[in-house]
Coordinates of C-alpha atoms in Angstrom, one line a residue:
M211 CA 0.0 -0.1 0.1
I212 CA 1.3 3.4 -0.9
T213 CA 1.1 5.8 2.2
S214 CA -0.4 9.2 1.6
V215 CA 1.3 12.1 3.1
H216 CA -2.1 13.3 4.1
R217 CA -2.8 10.2 6.2
P218 CA -2.1 11.7 9.7
T219 CA -4.1 14.9 8.8
I220 CA -7.0 12.6 7.5
E221 CA -7.0 10.7 10.7
H222 CA -7.0 13.9 12.8
L223 CA -9.9 15.6 10.8
L224 CA -12.0 12.3 10.8
K225 CA -11.5 12.0 14.6
R226 CA -12.7 15.5 15.1
G227 CA -16.0 14.5 13.6
M228 CA -15.5 15.8 9.9
R229 CA -17.2 14.0 7.2
S230 CA -15.1 12.1 4.7
S231 CA -16.4 14.1 1.7
D232 CA -15.4 17.4 3.6
V233 CA -12.0 15.9 4.4
T234 CA -11.7 15.0 0.7
R235 CA -12.4 18.6 -0.5
T236 CA -10.5 20.2 2.2
L237 CA -7.2 18.3 1.5
R238 CA -7.7 17.9 -2.2
S239 CA -7.0 14.1 -1.6
S240 CA -8.6 11.2 -3.4
D241 CA -11.7 9.9 -2.0
S242 CA -10.5 6.3 -1.9
T243 CA -7.6 7.4 0.3
V244 CA -9.8 9.0 2.9
K245 CA -12.4 6.0 2.9
N246 CA -9.4 3.6 3.3
V247 CA -8.2 5.7 6.5
S248 CA -11.6 5.8 7.7
A249 CA -12.0 2.0 7.4
A250 CA -8.8 1.4 9.0
L251 CA -9.8 4.0 11.9
K252 CA -13.1 2.1 12.4
K253 CA -11.4 -1.5 12.3
Y254 CA -8.1 -0.9 14.2
G255 CA -8.5 2.3 16.0
S256 CA -5.6 3.9 14.0
S257 CA -4.6 4.3 10.4
S258 CA -1.0 3.6 10.7
E259 CA 0.8 1.1 8.5
R260 CA 0.0 -2.6 9.2
L261 CA 2.8 -5.1 9.3
I262 CA 3.1 -7.4 6.2
T263 CA 2.0 -10.8 6.9
G264 CA 2.8 -13.9 5.1
R265 CA 5.7 -15.8 3.9
P266 CA 8.5 -13.5 2.8
Q267 CA 9.9 -13.8 -0.6
T268 CA 13.4 -15.3 -0.6
V269 CA 14.2 -16.0 -4.2
N270 CA 12.3 -13.3 -6.1
T271 CA 14.3 -10.5 -5.0
R272 CA 15.8 -7.4 -6.4
R273 CA 19.2 -8.8 -6.3
I274 CA 18.2 -11.5 -8.5
W275 CA 16.4 -9.2 -10.7
R276 CA 19.8 -7.3 -11.1
V277 CA 21.7 -10.4 -11.9
I278 CA 19.3 -11.5 -14.6
K279 CA 19.0 -8.1 -16.2
R280 CA 22.8 -7.9 -16.4
R281 CA 23.2 -11.5 -17.8
N282 CA 24.9 -12.2 -21.2
D283 CA 22.1 -12.1 -23.9
G284 CA 23.7 -15.4 -25.4
L285 CA 23.1 -17.3 -22.3
S286 CA 19.9 -19.2 -22.0
L287 CA 17.5 -18.7 -19.1
N288 CA 18.1 -22.4 -17.9
K289 CA 21.7 -21.7 -17.6
V290 CA 21.1 -18.5 -15.7
A291 CA 18.8 -20.5 -13.4
E292 CA 21.4 -23.2 -13.0
E293 CA 24.1 -20.4 -12.0
L294 CA 21.9 -18.8 -9.6
K295 CA 20.7 -22.3 -8.0
I296 CA 17.0 -21.3 -8.5
G297 CA 14.2 -22.9 -10.4
K298 CA 13.9 -22.5 -14.3
R299 CA 10.2 -21.4 -14.0
T300 CA 11.1 -18.8 -11.4
V301 CA 13.7 -17.2 -13.7
Q302 CA 11.1 -17.3 -16.5
R303 CA 8.5 -15.6 -14.3
I304 CA 11.0 -12.9 -13.2
V305 CA 11.9 -12.2 -16.8
K306 CA 8.2 -12.2 -18.1
N307 CA 6.3 -10.6 -15.2
D308 CA 8.6 -8.4 -13.0
L309 CA 11.4 -7.2 -15.8
K310 CA 8.8 -7.2 -18.6
L311 CA 11.1 -8.6 -21.1
D312 CA 10.5 -11.1 -24.0
S313 CA 12.8 -14.0 -24.5
Y314 CA 13.1 -15.4 -27.9
K315 CA 15.7 -17.3 -30.0
L316 CA 17.1 -15.4 -33.1
A317 CA 16.2 -17.3 -36.3
R318 CA 19.2 -17.9 -38.5
G319 CA 18.8 -17.8 -42.2
Q320 CA 21.3 -17.9 -45.2
Y321 CA 22.9 -14.7 -46.6
L322 CA 22.2 -14.1 -50.1
S323 CA 24.6 -12.1 -52.2
D324 CA 23.5 -10.1 -55.1
A325 CA 25.0 -12.8 -57.6
S326 CA 22.8 -15.4 -55.7
K327 CA 19.6 -13.3 -56.0
A328 CA 20.1 -12.9 -59.7
N329 CA 20.0 -16.6 -60.4

């Protein structure tokens, strides 16, 4: 969740009894931000950031992204996975989903000279 700089101010105004539409108009903040802060206030009593729960990512990290991005283009993704000691499918997912790259193999064809084209 991206934190709004107005979050503490929104919380303060809502606690003083101001309506969410008035807070939105006053701070020129988005309506969804004010509603999210309001919902957090009702549910938790505070709008402060919640701790991230769940299992942390261990393989798909920014360090791995940098290594994959700087790799030699002639190297296959399977060899990259082997070097990094992670799964092939994990490397493929990082390349496709996170780095937004397309992997492909160059098709080789024969070179035709002008003399060959004339025949």
